[in-house]
Protein backbone atom coordinates (compact mmCIF):
# COMPACT_ATOMS: atom_id res chain seq x y z
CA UNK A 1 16.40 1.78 1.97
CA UNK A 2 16.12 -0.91 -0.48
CA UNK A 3 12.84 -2.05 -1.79
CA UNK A 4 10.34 -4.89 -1.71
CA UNK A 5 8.64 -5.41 -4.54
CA UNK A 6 5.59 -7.77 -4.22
CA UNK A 7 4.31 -8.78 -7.48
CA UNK A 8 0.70 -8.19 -6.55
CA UNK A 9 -2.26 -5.52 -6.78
CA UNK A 10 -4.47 -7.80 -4.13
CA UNK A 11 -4.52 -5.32 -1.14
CA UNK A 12 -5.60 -8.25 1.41
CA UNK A 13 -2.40 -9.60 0.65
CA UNK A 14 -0.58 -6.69 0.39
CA UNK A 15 -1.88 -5.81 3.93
CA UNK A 16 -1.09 -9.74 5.36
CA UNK A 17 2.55 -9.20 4.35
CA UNK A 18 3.43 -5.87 5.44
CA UNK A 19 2.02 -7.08 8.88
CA UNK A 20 4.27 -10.21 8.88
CA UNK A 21 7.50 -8.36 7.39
CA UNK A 22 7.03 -5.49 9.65
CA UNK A 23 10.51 -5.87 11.65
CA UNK A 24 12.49 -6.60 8.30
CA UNK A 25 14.23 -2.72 7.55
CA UNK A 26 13.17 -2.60 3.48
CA UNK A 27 10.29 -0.53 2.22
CA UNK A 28 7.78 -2.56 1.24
CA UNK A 29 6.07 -1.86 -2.26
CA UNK A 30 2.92 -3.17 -4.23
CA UNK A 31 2.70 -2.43 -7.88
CA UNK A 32 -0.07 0.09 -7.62
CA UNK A 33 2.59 2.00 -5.62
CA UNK A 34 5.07 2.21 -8.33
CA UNK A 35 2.24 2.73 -10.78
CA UNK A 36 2.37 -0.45 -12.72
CA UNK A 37 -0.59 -1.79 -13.99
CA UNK A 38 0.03 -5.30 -15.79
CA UNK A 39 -1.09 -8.70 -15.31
CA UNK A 40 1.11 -11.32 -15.48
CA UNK A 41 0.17 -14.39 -16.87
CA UNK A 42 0.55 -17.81 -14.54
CA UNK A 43 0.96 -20.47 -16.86
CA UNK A 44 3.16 -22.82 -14.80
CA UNK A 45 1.77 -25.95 -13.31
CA UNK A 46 2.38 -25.67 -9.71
CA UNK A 47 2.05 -22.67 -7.23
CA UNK A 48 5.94 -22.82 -7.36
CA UNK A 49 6.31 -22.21 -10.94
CA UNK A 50 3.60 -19.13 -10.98
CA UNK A 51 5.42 -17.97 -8.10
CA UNK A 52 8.67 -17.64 -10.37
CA UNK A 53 6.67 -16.59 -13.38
CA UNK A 54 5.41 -13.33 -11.33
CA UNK A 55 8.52 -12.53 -10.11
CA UNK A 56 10.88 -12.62 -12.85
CA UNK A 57 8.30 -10.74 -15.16
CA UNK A 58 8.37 -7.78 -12.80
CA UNK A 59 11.58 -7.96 -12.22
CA UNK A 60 12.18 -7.62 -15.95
CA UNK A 61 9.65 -4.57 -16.13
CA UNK A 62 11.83 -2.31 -13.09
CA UNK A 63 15.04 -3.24 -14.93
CA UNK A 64 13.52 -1.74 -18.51
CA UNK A 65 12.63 1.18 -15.91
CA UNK A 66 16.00 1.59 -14.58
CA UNK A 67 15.46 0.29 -11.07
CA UNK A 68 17.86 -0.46 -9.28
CA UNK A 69 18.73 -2.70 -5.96
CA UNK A 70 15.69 -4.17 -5.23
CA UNK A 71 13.73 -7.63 -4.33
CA UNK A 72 10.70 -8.63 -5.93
CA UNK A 73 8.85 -11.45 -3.49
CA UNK A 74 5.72 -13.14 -5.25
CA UNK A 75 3.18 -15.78 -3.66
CA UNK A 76 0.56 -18.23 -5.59
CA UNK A 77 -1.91 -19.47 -3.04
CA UNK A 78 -4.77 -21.85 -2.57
CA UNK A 79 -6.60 -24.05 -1.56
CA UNK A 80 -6.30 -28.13 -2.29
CA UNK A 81 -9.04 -30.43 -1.52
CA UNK A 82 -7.57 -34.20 -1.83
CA UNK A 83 -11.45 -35.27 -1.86
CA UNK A 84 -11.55 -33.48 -5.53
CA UNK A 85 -8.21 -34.87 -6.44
CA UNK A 86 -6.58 -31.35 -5.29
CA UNK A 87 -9.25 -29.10 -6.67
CA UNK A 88 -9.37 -26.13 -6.71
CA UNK A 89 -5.15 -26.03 -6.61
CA UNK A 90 -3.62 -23.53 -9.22
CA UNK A 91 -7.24 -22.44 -10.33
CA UNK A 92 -8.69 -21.28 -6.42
CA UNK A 93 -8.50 -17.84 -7.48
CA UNK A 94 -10.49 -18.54 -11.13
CA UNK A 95 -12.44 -21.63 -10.16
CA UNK A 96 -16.20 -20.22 -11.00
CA UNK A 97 -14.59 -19.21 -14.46
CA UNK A 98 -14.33 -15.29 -13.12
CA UNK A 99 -11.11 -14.23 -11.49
CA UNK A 100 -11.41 -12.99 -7.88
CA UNK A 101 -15.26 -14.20 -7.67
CA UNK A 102 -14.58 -15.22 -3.70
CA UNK A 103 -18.67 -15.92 -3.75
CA UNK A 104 -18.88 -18.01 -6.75
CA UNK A 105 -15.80 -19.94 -6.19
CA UNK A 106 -16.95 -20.64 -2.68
CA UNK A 107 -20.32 -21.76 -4.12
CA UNK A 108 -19.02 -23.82 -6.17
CA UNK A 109 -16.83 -26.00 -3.62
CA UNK A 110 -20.03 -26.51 -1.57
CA UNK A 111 -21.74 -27.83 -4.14
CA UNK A 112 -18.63 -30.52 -5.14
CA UNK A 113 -18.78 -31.43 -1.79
CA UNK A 114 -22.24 -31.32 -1.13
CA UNK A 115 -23.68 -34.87 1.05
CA UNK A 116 -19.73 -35.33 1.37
CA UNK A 117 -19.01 -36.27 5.33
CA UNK A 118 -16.33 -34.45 7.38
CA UNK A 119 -13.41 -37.55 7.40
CA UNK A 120 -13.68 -36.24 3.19
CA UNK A 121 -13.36 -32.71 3.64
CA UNK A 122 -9.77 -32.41 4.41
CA UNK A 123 -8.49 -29.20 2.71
CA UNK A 124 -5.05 -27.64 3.01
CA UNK A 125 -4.26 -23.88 2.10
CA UNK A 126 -1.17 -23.69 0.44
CA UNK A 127 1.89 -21.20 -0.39
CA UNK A 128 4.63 -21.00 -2.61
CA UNK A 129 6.77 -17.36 -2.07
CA UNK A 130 9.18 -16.59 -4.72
CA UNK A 131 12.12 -13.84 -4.36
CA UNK A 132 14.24 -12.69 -7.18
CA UNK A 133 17.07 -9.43 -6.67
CA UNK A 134 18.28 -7.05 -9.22
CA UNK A 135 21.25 -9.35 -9.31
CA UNK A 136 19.09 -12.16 -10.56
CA UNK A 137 19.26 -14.32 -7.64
CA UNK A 138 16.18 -16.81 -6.91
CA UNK A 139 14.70 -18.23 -4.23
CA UNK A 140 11.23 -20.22 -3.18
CA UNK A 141 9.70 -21.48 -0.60
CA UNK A 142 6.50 -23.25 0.66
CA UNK A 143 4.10 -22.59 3.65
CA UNK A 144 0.86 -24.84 4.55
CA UNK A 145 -2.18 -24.92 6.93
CA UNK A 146 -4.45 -28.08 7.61
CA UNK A 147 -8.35 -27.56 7.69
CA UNK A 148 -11.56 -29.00 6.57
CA UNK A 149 -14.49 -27.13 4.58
CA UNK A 150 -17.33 -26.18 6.60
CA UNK A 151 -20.94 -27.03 5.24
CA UNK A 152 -21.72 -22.89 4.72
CA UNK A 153 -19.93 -19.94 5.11
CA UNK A 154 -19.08 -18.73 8.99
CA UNK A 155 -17.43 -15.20 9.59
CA UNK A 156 -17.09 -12.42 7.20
CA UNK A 157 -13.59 -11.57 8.06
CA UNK A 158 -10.46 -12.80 5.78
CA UNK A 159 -11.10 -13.34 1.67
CA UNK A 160 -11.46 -16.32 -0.56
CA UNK A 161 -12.08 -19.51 0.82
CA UNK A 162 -11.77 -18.56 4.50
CA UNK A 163 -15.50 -18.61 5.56
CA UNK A 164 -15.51 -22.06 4.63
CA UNK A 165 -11.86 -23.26 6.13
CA UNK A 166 -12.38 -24.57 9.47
CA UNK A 167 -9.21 -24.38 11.65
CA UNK A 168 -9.58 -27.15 14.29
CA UNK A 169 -6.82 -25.38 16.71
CA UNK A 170 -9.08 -22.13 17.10
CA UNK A 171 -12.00 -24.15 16.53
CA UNK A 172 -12.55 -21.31 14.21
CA UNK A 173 -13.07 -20.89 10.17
CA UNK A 174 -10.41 -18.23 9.27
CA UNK A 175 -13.29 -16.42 8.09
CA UNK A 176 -13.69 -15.61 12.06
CA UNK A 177 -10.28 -15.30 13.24
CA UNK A 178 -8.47 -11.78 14.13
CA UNK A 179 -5.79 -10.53 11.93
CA UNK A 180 -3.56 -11.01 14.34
CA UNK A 181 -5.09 -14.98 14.85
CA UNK A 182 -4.45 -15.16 11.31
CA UNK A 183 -1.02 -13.60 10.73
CA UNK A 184 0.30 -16.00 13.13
CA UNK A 185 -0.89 -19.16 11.79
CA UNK A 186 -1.86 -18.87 8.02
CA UNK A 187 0.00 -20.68 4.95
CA UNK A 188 1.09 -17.43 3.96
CA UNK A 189 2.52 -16.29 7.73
CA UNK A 190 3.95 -19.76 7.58
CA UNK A 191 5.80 -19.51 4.65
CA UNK A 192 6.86 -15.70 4.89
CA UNK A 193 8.14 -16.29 8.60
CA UNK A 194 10.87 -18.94 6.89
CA UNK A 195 11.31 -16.64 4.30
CA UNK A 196 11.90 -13.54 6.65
CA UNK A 197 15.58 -15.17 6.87
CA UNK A 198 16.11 -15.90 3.18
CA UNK A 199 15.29 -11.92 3.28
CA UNK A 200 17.50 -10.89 5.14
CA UNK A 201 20.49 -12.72 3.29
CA UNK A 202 19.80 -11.04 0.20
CA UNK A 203 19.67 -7.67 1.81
CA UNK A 204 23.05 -8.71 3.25
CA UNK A 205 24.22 -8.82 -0.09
């Protein structure tokens, strides 16, 4: 069965994809599976570009180890907030200055927004999924969500910024939706249910 590569050691994600690419016949991989431990680094300017950047430097690593017939599939992710000019963007992962600090970065947006009224907390998760085969063929594509940010935190389920993304819809912060709410409605779920068909071309191939 070919494999699915995804350019990631985050096991929230890891877990969120596997649940959305569940009917697609490939065995889907993370990099602690295949026992490679390297960070890549995201220097592009737009989730797109990182997207691309991750991919095509793991691709490069399985080809110095001699794999073969494979897809590598990589997201960047986040959050924008037009109130703070798109903040946190490229940076929602690192925005408290540590990497993966889901506390301090949400901290940190409560207090930019602090006194700020609803009509100005508009927020918008967004995703940018990029594919690359052992053949060298690219593809990427986008998936959004609308929201606001809450005032505090509600729920304890999700990671990152959901506590504080309000999903008018549900009526619910992702923070307190189900997997399954989530799965079916994310940024992520948005943009890997159009990509489930750019997928399934290349495994055509």
């Amino acid at each position: 069965m070919r494999k699915l590569i995804l350019a990631t050691n985050n096991k929230n994600k890891v877990k969120e994809i596997r649940e959305i690419l569940k009917e697609l016949k490939i065995d889907i991989m993370s990099l602690y599976d295949l026992n490679i431990d390297v960070d890549i680094e995201e220097t592009g300017s737009s989730f797109e570009e990182n997207s691309l950047i991750k991919v095509r430097g793991i691709a490069d690593i399985l080809k110095k180890n001699n794999y073969k017939n494979f897809i590598v599939m990589a997201d960047d992710s986040g959050l924008e907030v037009p109130y703070l000019g798109g903040e946190p963007g490229i940076f929602s992962a690192r925005y408290s200055g540590v990497h993966g600090d889901d506390k301090g970065n949400n901290k940190k947006l409560l207090l930019k927004l602090q006194g700020i009224p609803k009509s100005d907390r508009k927020a918008c998760f967004r995703c940018a999924i990029g594919l690359i085969d052992s053949n060298d063929v690219e593809k990427v594509i986008e998936g959004t969500v609308e929201g606001f940010i809450t005032e505090k935190e509600e729920g304890d389920g999700g990671f990152g910024y959901d506590p504080l993304f309000f999903y008018e819809p549900l009526n619910k912060t992702f923070g307190e939706l189900s997997s399954e709410e989530k799965n079916s409605i994310s940024h992520r779920a948005n943009a890997l249910n159009k990509l489930k068909n750019e997928i399934e071309e290349l495994l055509d191939k």
